[in-house]
Amino acid sequence: QVQLVQSGAEVKKPGASVKVSCKASGYTFTSHSIQWVRQAPGQSLEWMGWINAGNGNTKYSQRFQDRVTFTMDTSASTAYMELSSLRSEDTAVFYCARDQWPHFDFWGQGTLVTVSS
Amino acid sequence: QSVLTQPPAVSGAPGQRVTISCTGSSSNIGVGHGVHWYQHLPGTAPKLLIFANSNRPSGVPDRFSGSKSGTSASLAITGLQAEDEADYYCQSYDNNLSGWVFGGGTKLTVL
């Protein structure tokens, strides 16, 4: 069965970076893009962008494009999301999801990132 | 302010029918992009409920159904059960933003 398992919760100081991993199993990793979604406390879901797991191409939401980087390790079937210059407003749960254009069919369990001095 | 507009909350008694609306615009739902619905229990992975307006993934009960008309879409849940209590989000693609957009989410309470 398809599973996306994300790394554990992180606590970071303002100005730092965080890197969240998303390990896929149950399907051919390179056949689907991985999407990233943020959910701040009490807020809705917010799309951050995607990485094409077949060729590494990326697309970032304008809101995040100057601070976020998506990478992957196909040998480990793992995608990564790195967010830099963290501020308190970045405190959120970050989700990865498998792209099944035009929707997202399987999601990771989420990674809570807390930004606090 | 979400691009897609949903009611913040709906409620219903067990066995009843509820609907959740999702209103977009001519750059997303109105231009023909499909609407997808997700069920989310806080602390868990969101679950795909309906894709491409009205299609259910395998394993999703037929109590859940979706429809779309013009710039809006709806999710209907019949035979409400206590386990349906969750947050529901609609999603579509937006041409102006060149990316996916979500509704603000609707909290369903089963009375």
Short mmCIF file of C-alpha atoms in Angstrom, two decimals, chain A residues 39-91:
data_model
loop_
_atom_site.label_atom_id
_atom_site.label_comp_id
_atom_site.label_asym_id
_atom_site.label_seq_id
_atom_site.Cartn_x
_atom_site.Cartn_y
_atom_site.Cartn_z
CA GLN A 39 -1.09 24.31 7.54
CA ALA A 40 -0.52 27.05 10.10
CA PRO A 41 -2.36 26.78 13.44
CA GLY A 42 -6.06 27.37 12.95
CA GLN A 43 -5.57 28.02 9.25
CA SER A 44 -6.43 26.23 6.05
CA LEU A 45 -4.15 24.19 3.83
CA GLU A 46 -1.73 26.17 1.69
CA TRP A 47 0.02 24.79 -1.38
CA MET A 48 3.80 25.30 -1.41
CA GLY A 49 4.86 23.61 -4.62
CA TRP A 50 5.99 20.31 -6.08
CA ILE A 51 9.00 18.32 -7.17
CA ASN A 52 8.86 15.99 -10.13
CA ALA A 53 10.31 12.79 -8.75
CA GLY A 54 11.09 11.59 -12.27
CA ASN A 55 13.44 14.41 -13.27
CA GLY A 56 13.84 16.69 -10.25
CA ASN A 57 12.08 19.66 -11.78
CA THR A 58 10.44 21.91 -9.24
CA LYS A 59 7.63 24.45 -9.10
CA TYR A 60 7.24 26.77 -6.14
CA SER A 61 4.31 28.86 -5.02
CA GLN A 62 5.12 32.56 -5.35
CA ARG A 63 4.55 32.95 -1.61
CA PHE A 64 7.43 30.60 -0.77
CA GLN A 65 9.68 30.61 -3.81
CA ASP A 66 12.47 32.73 -2.35
CA ARG A 67 12.78 30.62 0.84
CA VAL A 68 11.92 27.03 -0.03
CA THR A 69 13.89 24.32 -1.78
CA PHE A 70 12.64 20.88 -2.76
CA THR A 71 15.13 18.06 -3.31
CA MET A 72 14.98 14.30 -3.51
CA ASP A 73 17.01 11.13 -3.21
CA THR A 74 15.56 8.60 -5.63
CA SER A 75 17.74 5.79 -4.23
CA ALA A 76 16.00 6.33 -0.89
CA SER A 77 12.55 7.14 -2.37
CA THR A 78 12.62 10.27 -0.26
CA ALA A 79 11.69 13.87 -0.96
CA TYR A 80 12.84 16.82 1.11
CA MET A 81 11.50 20.29 1.79
CA GLU A 82 13.87 22.91 3.18
CA LEU A 83 12.51 26.23 4.40
CA SER A 84 15.00 28.95 5.30
CA SER A 85 14.95 32.27 7.17
CA LEU A 86 12.33 30.91 9.51
CA ARG A 87 10.08 33.32 11.39
CA SER A 88 7.45 32.72 14.03
CA GLU A 89 4.71 32.84 11.39
CA ASP A 90 6.23 29.71 9.83
CA THR A 91 5.13 27.63 12.80
#
